[in-house]
PDB file of C-alpha atoms in Angstrom:
ATOM      1  CA  MET A  23     159.284  -7.074 143.815  1.00  0.00           C
ATOM      2  CA  SER A  24     163.077  -7.487 143.651  1.00  0.00           C
ATOM      3  CA  TRP A  25     165.665  -4.984 144.871  1.00  0.00           C
ATOM      4  CA  PHE A  26     166.746  -4.501 141.260  1.00  0.00           C
ATOM      5  CA  GLU A  27     163.210  -3.447 140.286  1.00  0.00           C
ATOM      6  CA  ILE A  28     162.998  -1.115 143.282  1.00  0.00           C
ATOM      7  CA  THR A  29     166.339   0.480 142.377  1.00  0.00           C
ATOM      8  CA  ALA A  30     165.340   0.833 138.709  1.00  0.00           C
ATOM      9  CA  LEU A  31     162.077   2.552 139.679  1.00  0.00           C
ATOM     10  CA  ILE A  32     163.780   4.979 142.069  1.00  0.00           C
ATOM     11  CA  VAL A  33     166.541   5.888 139.580  1.00  0.00           C
ATOM     12  CA  ALA A  34     163.971   6.321 136.801  1.00  0.00           C
ATOM     13  CA  GLY A  35     161.873   8.450 139.142  1.00  0.00           C
ATOM     14  CA  ILE A  36     164.798  10.770 139.883  1.00  0.00           C
ATOM     15  CA  LEU A  37     165.460  11.240 136.154  1.00  0.00           C
ATOM     16  CA  VAL A  38     161.775  11.779 135.411  1.00  0.00           C
ATOM     17  CA  GLY A  39     161.472  14.319 138.235  1.00  0.00           C
ATOM     18  CA  ILE A  40     164.457  16.303 136.979  1.00  0.00           C
ATOM     19  CA  ILE A  41     163.371  16.254 133.324  1.00  0.00           C
ATOM     20  CA  ASN A  42     159.716  17.062 134.014  1.00  0.00           C
ATOM     21  CA  THR A  43     160.533  19.912 136.391  1.00  0.00           C
ATOM     22  CA  LEU A  44     163.048  21.573 134.067  1.00  0.00           C
ATOM     23  CA  ALA A  45     161.305  20.866 130.760  1.00  0.00           C
ATOM     24  CA  GLY A  46     158.852  18.008 130.104  1.00  0.00           C
ATOM     25  CA  GLY A  47     158.571  14.597 128.500  1.00  0.00           C
ATOM     26  CA  GLY A  48     160.076  12.637 131.395  1.00  0.00           C
ATOM     27  CA  SER A  49     157.287  10.080 131.200  1.00  0.00           C
ATOM     28  CA  ILE A  50     159.042   8.676 128.134  1.00  0.00           C
ATOM     29  CA  ILE A  51     161.356   7.066 130.704  1.00  0.00           C
ATOM     30  CA  SER A  52     158.816   5.970 133.324  1.00  0.00           C
ATOM     31  CA  LEU A  53     156.026   4.612 131.104  1.00  0.00           C
ATOM     32  CA  PRO A  54     158.139   2.064 129.171  1.00  0.00           C
ATOM     33  CA  LEU A  55     159.807   0.953 132.404  1.00  0.00           C
ATOM     34  CA  LEU A  56     156.433   0.342 134.058  1.00  0.00           C
ATOM     35  CA  MET A  57     155.189  -1.564 131.001  1.00  0.00           C
ATOM     36  CA  PHE A  58     158.393  -3.615 130.849  1.00  0.00           C
ATOM     37  CA  MET A  59     157.785  -4.598 134.484  1.00  0.00           C
ATOM     38  CA  GLY A  60     154.470  -6.096 133.420  1.00  0.00           C
ATOM     39  CA  LEU A  61     151.898  -3.321 133.713  1.00  0.00           C
ATOM     40  CA  PRO A  62     149.419  -2.896 130.822  1.00  0.00           C
ATOM     41  CA  ALA A  63     149.636   0.492 129.089  1.00  0.00           C
ATOM     42  CA  ASP A  64     146.464   1.881 130.717  1.00  0.00           C
ATOM     43  CA  ILE A  65     147.590   0.890 134.229  1.00  0.00           C
ATOM     44  CA  ALA A  66     151.103   2.233 133.563  1.00  0.00           C
ATOM     45  CA  ASN A  67     149.507   5.545 132.494  1.00  0.00           C
ATOM     46  CA  GLY A  68     147.490   5.724 135.708  1.00  0.00           C
ATOM     47  CA  THR A  69     150.348   4.542 137.949  1.00  0.00           C
ATOM     48  CA  ASN A  70     152.659   7.171 136.476  1.00  0.00           C
ATOM     49  CA  ARG A  71     150.370   9.904 137.860  1.00  0.00           C
ATOM     50  CA  ILE A  72     151.466   9.061 141.423  1.00  0.00           C
ATOM     51  CA  ALA A  73     155.057   9.936 140.535  1.00  0.00           C
ATOM     52  CA  ILE A  74     153.904  13.079 138.704  1.00  0.00           C
ATOM     53  CA  LEU A  75     151.988  14.174 141.806  1.00  0.00           C
ATOM     54  CA  LEU A  76     154.875  13.599 144.223  1.00  0.00           C
ATOM     55  CA  GLN A  77     157.539  15.228 142.030  1.00  0.00           C
ATOM     56  CA  ASN A  78     155.460  18.392 141.807  1.00  0.00           C
ATOM     57  CA  VAL A  79     154.843  18.488 145.562  1.00  0.00           C
ATOM     58  CA  SER A  80     158.595  18.833 146.145  1.00  0.00           C
ATOM     59  CA  SER A  81     159.133  21.190 143.189  1.00  0.00           C
ATOM     60  CA  VAL A  82     156.316  23.543 144.184  1.00  0.00           C
ATOM     61  CA  GLY A  83     157.571  23.571 147.776  1.00  0.00           C
ATOM     62  CA  MET A  84     161.054  24.629 146.676  1.00  0.00           C
ATOM     63  CA  PHE A  85     159.828  27.274 144.188  1.00  0.00           C
ATOM     64  CA  GLN A  86     157.473  28.701 146.812  1.00  0.00           C
ATOM     65  CA  HIS A  87     160.241  28.728 149.429  1.00  0.00           C
ATOM     66  CA  LYS A  88     162.479  30.704 147.048  1.00  0.00           C
ATOM     67  CA  LYS A  89     159.592  33.092 146.237  1.00  0.00           C
ATOM     68  CA  VAL A  90     159.583  32.567 142.461  1.00  0.00           C
ATOM     69  CA  LEU A  91     156.018  31.200 142.307  1.00  0.00           C
ATOM     70  CA  ASP A  92     153.204  33.587 141.312  1.00  0.00           C
ATOM     71  CA  LEU A  93     150.582  31.795 143.399  1.00  0.00           C
ATOM     72  CA  LYS A  94     147.616  34.038 142.551  1.00  0.00           C
ATOM     73  CA  LYS A  95     148.067  33.786 138.784  1.00  0.00           C
ATOM     74  CA  GLY A  96     148.807  30.087 139.138  1.00  0.00           C
ATOM     75  CA  LEU A  97     145.459  29.456 140.861  1.00  0.00           C
ATOM     76  CA  TRP A  98     143.504  31.243 138.127  1.00  0.00           C
ATOM     77  CA  LEU A  99     145.302  29.372 135.342  1.00  0.00           C
ATOM     78  CA  SER A 100     144.947  26.061 137.195  1.00  0.00           C
ATOM     79  CA  LEU A 101     141.141  26.150 137.305  1.00  0.00           C
ATOM     80  CA  PRO A 102     140.522  25.673 133.554  1.00  0.00           C
ATOM     81  CA  ALA A 103     143.366  23.135 133.481  1.00  0.00           C
ATOM     82  CA  VAL A 104     141.610  21.097 136.199  1.00  0.00           C
ATOM     83  CA  VAL A 105     138.351  21.051 134.233  1.00  0.00           C
ATOM     84  CA  GLY A 106     140.258  20.011 131.113  1.00  0.00           C
ATOM     85  CA  SER A 107     142.195  17.281 132.941  1.00  0.00           C
ATOM     86  CA  VAL A 108     138.994  15.681 134.248  1.00  0.00           C
ATOM     87  CA  ALA A 109     137.530  15.651 130.739  1.00  0.00           C
ATOM     88  CA  GLY A 110     140.793  14.331 129.298  1.00  0.00           C
ATOM     89  CA  ALA A 111     141.003  11.458 131.772  1.00  0.00           C
ATOM     90  CA  TRP A 112     137.519  10.296 130.686  1.00  0.00           C
ATOM     91  CA  ILE A 113     138.204  10.508 126.943  1.00  0.00           C
ATOM     92  CA  ALA A 114     137.708   7.228 125.097  1.00  0.00           C
ATOM     93  CA  VAL A 115     140.917   5.331 124.388  1.00  0.00           C
ATOM     94  CA  ASP A 116     140.088   4.814 120.701  1.00  0.00           C
ATOM     95  CA  VAL A 117     141.792   8.115 119.792  1.00  0.00           C
ATOM     96  CA  ASN A 118     144.655   7.423 117.414  1.00  0.00           C
ATOM     97  CA  LYS A 119     147.679   7.699 119.687  1.00  0.00           C
ATOM     98  CA  GLU A 120     150.170   7.764 116.801  1.00  0.00           C
ATOM     99  CA  VAL A 121     148.512  10.809 115.207  1.00  0.00           C
ATOM    100  CA  ILE A 122     148.530  12.610 118.556  1.00  0.00           C
ATOM    101  CA  GLU A 123     152.209  11.834 119.130  1.00  0.00           C
ATOM    102  CA  LYS A 124     153.208  13.069 115.666  1.00  0.00           C
ATOM    103  CA  SER A 125     151.252  16.289 116.242  1.00  0.00           C
ATOM    104  CA  ILE A 126     153.045  16.803 119.552  1.00  0.00           C
ATOM    105  CA  ALA A 127     156.420  16.370 117.873  1.00  0.00           C
ATOM    106  CA  VAL A 128     155.564  18.979 115.225  1.00  0.00           C
ATOM    107  CA  VAL A 129     154.408  21.479 117.878  1.00  0.00           C
ATOM    108  CA  MET A 130     157.565  20.869 119.920  1.00  0.00           C
ATOM    109  CA  LEU A 131     159.786  21.479 116.897  1.00  0.00           C
ATOM    110  CA  PHE A 132     157.995  24.798 116.273  1.00  0.00           C
ATOM    111  CA  MET A 133     158.589  25.645 119.927  1.00  0.00           C
ATOM    112  CA  LEU A 134     162.262  24.704 119.506  1.00  0.00           C
ATOM    113  CA  PHE A 135     162.523  27.078 116.535  1.00  0.00           C
ATOM    114  CA  PHE A 136     161.243  30.038 118.581  1.00  0.00           C
ATOM    115  CA  ILE A 137     163.469  29.146 121.551  1.00  0.00           C
ATOM    116  CA  LEU A 138     166.566  29.211 119.332  1.00  0.00           C
ATOM    117  CA  VAL A 139     165.623  32.100 117.034  1.00  0.00           C
ATOM    118  CA  LYS A 140     164.102  34.415 119.678  1.00  0.00           C
ATOM    119  CA  PRO A 141     165.775  33.377 122.950  1.00  0.00           C
ATOM    120  CA  GLN A 142     165.113  36.683 124.702  1.00  0.00           C
ATOM    121  CA  ARG A 143     161.377  35.997 124.616  1.00  0.00           C
ATOM    122  CA  TRP A 144     162.014  32.975 126.855  1.00  0.00           C
ATOM    123  CA  ILE A 145     164.685  34.461 129.116  1.00  0.00           C
ATOM    124  CA  LYS A 146     163.264  37.918 129.909  1.00  0.00           C
ATOM    125  CA  GLU A 147     159.876  38.390 131.503  1.00  0.00           C
ATOM    126  CA  ARG A 148     157.310  40.818 130.094  1.00  0.00           C
ATOM    127  CA  LYS A 149     155.697  42.655 132.993  1.00  0.00           C
ATOM    128  CA  GLU A 150     152.916  44.142 130.867  1.00  0.00           C
ATOM    129  CA  LEU A 151     151.600  40.596 130.245  1.00  0.00           C
ATOM    130  CA  ILE A 152     152.234  39.338 133.776  1.00  0.00           C
ATOM    131  CA  GLU A 153     150.268  42.215 135.326  1.00  0.00           C
ATOM    132  CA  LYS A 154     147.218  41.604 133.116  1.00  0.00           C
ATOM    133  CA  LYS A 155     144.288  39.616 134.464  1.00  0.00           C
ATOM    134  CA  VAL A 156     143.740  36.123 133.083  1.00  0.00           C
ATOM    135  CA  SER A 157     141.972  36.509 129.739  1.00  0.00           C
ATOM    136  CA  PHE A 158     139.282  34.330 128.160  1.00  0.00           C
ATOM    137  CA  PHE A 159     141.855  33.290 125.556  1.00  0.00           C
ATOM    138  CA  GLN A 160     144.178  32.026 128.312  1.00  0.00           C
ATOM    139  CA  VAL A 161     141.290  30.149 129.965  1.00  0.00           C
ATOM    140  CA  VAL A 162     140.682  28.326 126.670  1.00  0.00           C
ATOM    141  CA  ILE A 163     144.400  27.610 126.181  1.00  0.00           C
ATOM    142  CA  PHE A 164     144.864  26.144 129.647  1.00  0.00           C
ATOM    143  CA  PHE A 165     141.630  24.144 129.437  1.00  0.00           C
ATOM    144  CA  PHE A 166     142.960  22.342 126.369  1.00  0.00           C
ATOM    145  CA  ILE A 167     146.394  21.884 127.937  1.00  0.00           C
ATOM    146  CA  GLY A 168     144.658  20.322 130.943  1.00  0.00           C
ATOM    147  CA  LEU A 169     142.589  18.174 128.590  1.00  0.00           C
ATOM    148  CA  TYR A 170     145.753  16.804 127.037  1.00  0.00           C
ATOM    149  CA  GLY A 171     147.441  16.395 130.428  1.00  0.00           C
ATOM    150  CA  GLY A 172     144.522  14.409 131.801  1.00  0.00           C
ATOM    151  CA  PHE A 173     144.469  12.151 128.744  1.00  0.00           C
ATOM    152  CA  ILE A 174     148.141  11.366 128.099  1.00  0.00           C
ATOM    153  CA  GLN A 175     150.414  13.578 130.288  1.00  0.00           C
ATOM    154  CA  VAL A 176     153.582  12.917 128.231  1.00  0.00           C
ATOM    155  CA  GLY A 177     154.962  16.272 127.084  1.00  0.00           C
ATOM    156  CA  VAL A 178     152.306  18.438 128.763  1.00  0.00           C
ATOM    157  CA  GLY A 179     155.131  20.481 130.308  1.00  0.00           C
ATOM    158  CA  TYR A 180     156.138  21.792 126.867  1.00  0.00           C
ATOM    159  CA  PHE A 181     152.642  23.130 126.221  1.00  0.00           C
ATOM    160  CA  LEU A 182     152.415  24.686 129.680  1.00  0.00           C
ATOM    161  CA  LEU A 183     155.774  26.423 129.255  1.00  0.00           C
ATOM    162  CA  ALA A 184     154.767  27.760 125.842  1.00  0.00           C
ATOM    163  CA  GLY A 185     151.489  29.086 127.247  1.00  0.00           C
ATOM    164  CA  LEU A 186     153.113  30.654 130.298  1.00  0.00           C
ATOM    165  CA  VAL A 187     155.965  32.305 128.371  1.00  0.00           C
ATOM    166  CA  LEU A 188     154.199  33.382 125.177  1.00  0.00           C
ATOM    167  CA  SER A 189     150.747  34.303 126.496  1.00  0.00           C
ATOM    168  CA  ALA A 190     151.475  35.241 130.120  1.00  0.00           C
ATOM    169  CA  GLY A 191     154.957  36.808 129.775  1.00  0.00           C
ATOM    170  CA  TYR A 192     156.967  34.796 132.315  1.00  0.00           C
ATOM    171  CA  GLU A 193     160.652  33.976 131.921  1.00  0.00           C
ATOM    172  CA  LEU A 194     161.543  30.289 132.063  1.00  0.00           C
ATOM    173  CA  VAL A 195     162.345  29.893 135.761  1.00  0.00           C
ATOM    174  CA  LYS A 196     159.078  31.505 136.892  1.00  0.00           C
ATOM    175  CA  ALA A 197     157.233  29.709 134.085  1.00  0.00           C
ATOM    176  CA  ASN A 198     158.625  26.409 135.362  1.00  0.00           C
ATOM    177  CA  ALA A 199     157.432  27.245 138.882  1.00  0.00           C
ATOM    178  CA  LEU A 200     153.926  27.917 137.554  1.00  0.00           C
ATOM    179  CA  LYS A 201     154.053  24.845 135.326  1.00  0.00           C
ATOM    180  CA  VAL A 202     154.703  22.439 138.199  1.00  0.00           C
ATOM    181  CA  PHE A 203     152.063  24.216 140.316  1.00  0.00           C
ATOM    182  CA  ILE A 204     149.406  23.803 137.607  1.00  0.00           C
ATOM    183  CA  VAL A 205     150.323  20.134 137.079  1.00  0.00           C
ATOM    184  CA  LEU A 206     150.203  19.584 140.847  1.00  0.00           C
ATOM    185  CA  PHE A 207     146.763  21.190 140.896  1.00  0.00           C
ATOM    186  CA  PHE A 208     145.164  19.095 138.150  1.00  0.00           C
ATOM    187  CA  THR A 209     146.952  15.745 138.621  1.00  0.00           C
ATOM    188  CA  PRO A 210     144.943  14.590 141.699  1.00  0.00           C
ATOM    189  CA  PHE A 211     141.689  14.957 139.765  1.00  0.00           C
ATOM    190  CA  ALA A 212     142.973  12.817 136.886  1.00  0.00           C
ATOM    191  CA  LEU A 213     144.500  10.335 139.349  1.00  0.00           C
ATOM    192  CA  VAL A 214     141.154   9.841 141.111  1.00  0.00           C
ATOM    193  CA  ILE A 215     139.569   8.861 137.787  1.00  0.00           C
ATOM    194  CA  PHE A 216     142.314   6.289 137.153  1.00  0.00           C
ATOM    195  CA  ILE A 217     141.847   4.954 140.706  1.00  0.00           C
ATOM    196  CA  ILE A 218     138.083   4.632 140.210  1.00  0.00           C
ATOM    197  CA  ASN A 219     138.744   2.631 137.047  1.00  0.00           C
ATOM    198  CA  HIS A 220     141.276   0.374 138.848  1.00  0.00           C
ATOM    199  CA  GLN A 221     144.174   1.561 136.685  1.00  0.00           C
ATOM    200  CA  VAL A 222     146.748   2.298 139.387  1.00  0.00           C
ATOM    201  CA  ASN A 223     149.404  -0.032 140.802  1.00  0.00           C
ATOM    202  CA  TRP A 224     150.189   1.530 144.181  1.00  0.00           C
ATOM    203  CA  SER A 225     153.411  -0.334 144.991  1.00  0.00           C
ATOM    204  CA  TYR A 226     155.108   0.555 141.697  1.00  0.00           C
ATOM    205  CA  GLY A 227     153.680   4.068 141.704  1.00  0.00           C
ATOM    206  CA  LEU A 228     154.825   4.958 145.215  1.00  0.00           C
ATOM    207  CA  ILE A 229     158.364   3.624 144.694  1.00  0.00           C
ATOM    208  CA  LEU A 230     158.646   5.504 141.391  1.00  0.00           C
ATOM    209  CA  GLY A 231     157.214   8.511 143.224  1.00  0.00           C
ATOM    210  CA  ILE A 232     159.985   8.454 145.850  1.00  0.00           C
ATOM    211  CA  GLY A 233     162.535   8.953 143.070  1.00  0.00           C
ATOM    212  CA  SER A 234     160.404  11.600 141.366  1.00  0.00           C
ATOM    213  CA  LEU A 235     160.058  13.531 144.621  1.00  0.00           C
ATOM    214  CA  ILE A 236     163.863  13.632 144.928  1.00  0.00           C
ATOM    215  CA  GLY A 237     164.279  14.563 141.254  1.00  0.00           C
ATOM    216  CA  GLY A 238     161.715  17.364 141.468  1.00  0.00           C
ATOM    217  CA  TYR A 239     163.483  18.861 144.476  1.00  0.00           C
ATOM    218  CA  LEU A 240     166.910  18.729 142.801  1.00  0.00           C
ATOM    219  CA  ALA A 241     165.635  20.174 139.521  1.00  0.00           C
ATOM    220  CA  SER A 242     163.849  23.096 141.160  1.00  0.00           C
ATOM    221  CA  LYS A 243     167.100  24.004 142.946  1.00  0.00           C
ATOM    222  CA  MET A 244     168.969  23.782 139.607  1.00  0.00           C
ATOM    223  CA  ALA A 245     166.449  26.058 137.883  1.00  0.00           C
ATOM    224  CA  ILE A 246     166.624  28.683 140.623  1.00  0.00           C
ATOM    225  CA  SER A 247     170.428  28.584 140.957  1.00  0.00           C
ATOM    226  CA  TRP A 248     171.393  28.353 137.278  1.00  0.00           C
ATOM    227  CA  GLY A 249     168.730  30.585 135.745  1.00  0.00           C
ATOM    228  CA  ALA A 250     166.546  30.804 132.666  1.00  0.00           C
ATOM    229  CA  ASN A 251     169.302  30.281 130.094  1.00  0.00           C
ATOM    230  CA  PHE A 252     170.224  26.923 131.657  1.00  0.00           C
ATOM    231  CA  VAL A 253     166.546  25.882 131.612  1.00  0.00           C
ATOM    232  CA  ARG A 254     166.295  26.948 127.959  1.00  0.00           C
ATOM    233  CA  TRP A 255     169.094  24.589 126.906  1.00  0.00           C
ATOM    234  CA  VAL A 256     167.650  21.715 128.922  1.00  0.00           C
ATOM    235  CA  ILE A 257     164.381  22.248 127.050  1.00  0.00           C
ATOM    236  CA  VAL A 258     166.182  22.331 123.681  1.00  0.00           C
ATOM    237  CA  ILE A 259     167.900  18.990 124.388  1.00  0.00           C
ATOM    238  CA  THR A 260     164.769  17.267 125.718  1.00  0.00           C
ATOM    239  CA  ILE A 261     162.641  18.496 122.798  1.00  0.00           C
ATOM    240  CA  LEU A 262     165.176  17.140 120.302  1.00  0.00           C
ATOM    241  CA  LEU A 263     165.322  13.757 122.053  1.00  0.00           C
ATOM    242  CA  THR A 264     161.536  13.511 122.471  1.00  0.00           C
ATOM    243  CA  ALA A 265     160.805  14.503 118.860  1.00  0.00           C
ATOM    244  CA  ALA A 266     163.463  12.100 117.564  1.00  0.00           C
ATOM    245  CA  HIS A 267     161.873   9.300 119.580  1.00  0.00           C
ATOM    246  CA  ILE A 268     158.336  10.076 118.349  1.00  0.00           C
ATOM    247  CA  PHE A 269     159.464  10.180 114.695  1.00  0.00           C
ATOM    248  CA  GLY A 270     161.315   6.881 115.165  1.00  0.00           C
ATOM    249  CA  TRP A 271     164.826   8.245 114.637  1.00  0.00           C
ATOM    250  CA  ILE A 272     165.929   6.910 118.028  1.00  0.00           C
ATOM    251  CA  ASP A 273     164.309   4.325 120.294  1.00  0.00           C
ATOM    252  CA  ILE A 274     164.416   5.604 123.871  1.00  0.00           C
ATOM    253  CA  GLN A 275     161.951   2.998 125.132  1.00  0.00           C
ATOM    254  CA  GLY A 276     163.922   0.164 123.522  1.00  0.00           C
ATOM    255  CA  ALA A 277     167.149   1.471 125.047  1.00  0.00           C
ATOM    256  CA  ILE A 278     165.562   1.616 128.509  1.00  0.00           C
ATOM    257  CA  GLN A 279     164.199  -1.909 128.198  1.00  0.00           C
ATOM    258  CA  SER A 280     167.547  -3.293 127.014  1.00  0.00           C
ATOM    259  CA  VAL A 281     169.285  -1.702 130.026  1.00  0.00           C
ATOM    260  CA  VAL A 282     166.722  -3.189 132.409  1.00  0.00           C
ATOM    261  CA  LYS A 283     167.124  -6.649 130.822  1.00  0.00           C
ATOM    262  CA  LYS A 284     170.848  -6.559 131.525  1.00  0.00           C
TER     263      LYS A 284
END
C-alpha cells in the first residue's frame, strides 16, 4: 500500500467520522474509495464497518464525558437494533439495491421537510417523551433500523435521528449521542458476520478507522459546543447532497474517484 493510499484513507476516514457523527451518510465517501482501491463491493461493505466501529468509540467517549448521553435509554433502544443488525447482515444480496436507495432518498427528503418546516421539534427536547419507558412501537422501529444498518449501513444515521427525535423526544445533540451509542452497540455483531464470511480487509479498514476515530472525536466536540441548531443545518446539507447523489443529480462517487486518480 502506497503512502498516497494511506493518506487518502485517513483523510476520507476523518470526513466520514465527522459526517456520520453529526448527521449520517458518510459511507458515500468511504465505500467508493475502498472499491476504487480494488475491493469488491461486498468486501468494501464489510471493511467499512471497522471505521464505523472506531469512529463511534471516540464519539461515544466524548458524549459520555460531557454527560449528554442517556445511557439507560440507549441500552434499551440498542437491544432491538442489535437483533435487527444481525438479521440484516445475513440478508441475501439479491435485494434490489437501487429500489432501496431510492426509498431512502424519499424518506430523507420527507425528514428534510419536517426539519425545515418544524425546526423546534428537532431543537427542543420533549421531557414527557424522554421520561417514558421504551414502548413496543419503539422496539419495532429500532429493530427495523438495526435491520437496515446491518444490511447496508449507508444513511442509517438519518433513520436513527428521526426515531430518537420524533418518537423519543430528544433534541439533536442528545439524539446524536444516542445515535452513535446505538451504532456502536450493533456494529460489532454485524462486523463479526462479515468477518466469518471473509468480507473484511483489515489493513484498509484499520487505516480508514484511524481517520474515522479522529473525525468522530472532532464532530462530537462540534455538536456539544455549537448546539442543536448547528447539527440541524449539517443534517440539511448532508441530506440534500445524499439525495441528489442517489437520484443521479450529482455524482459524489465519480468525483471522489477522479480526485484519487489525480
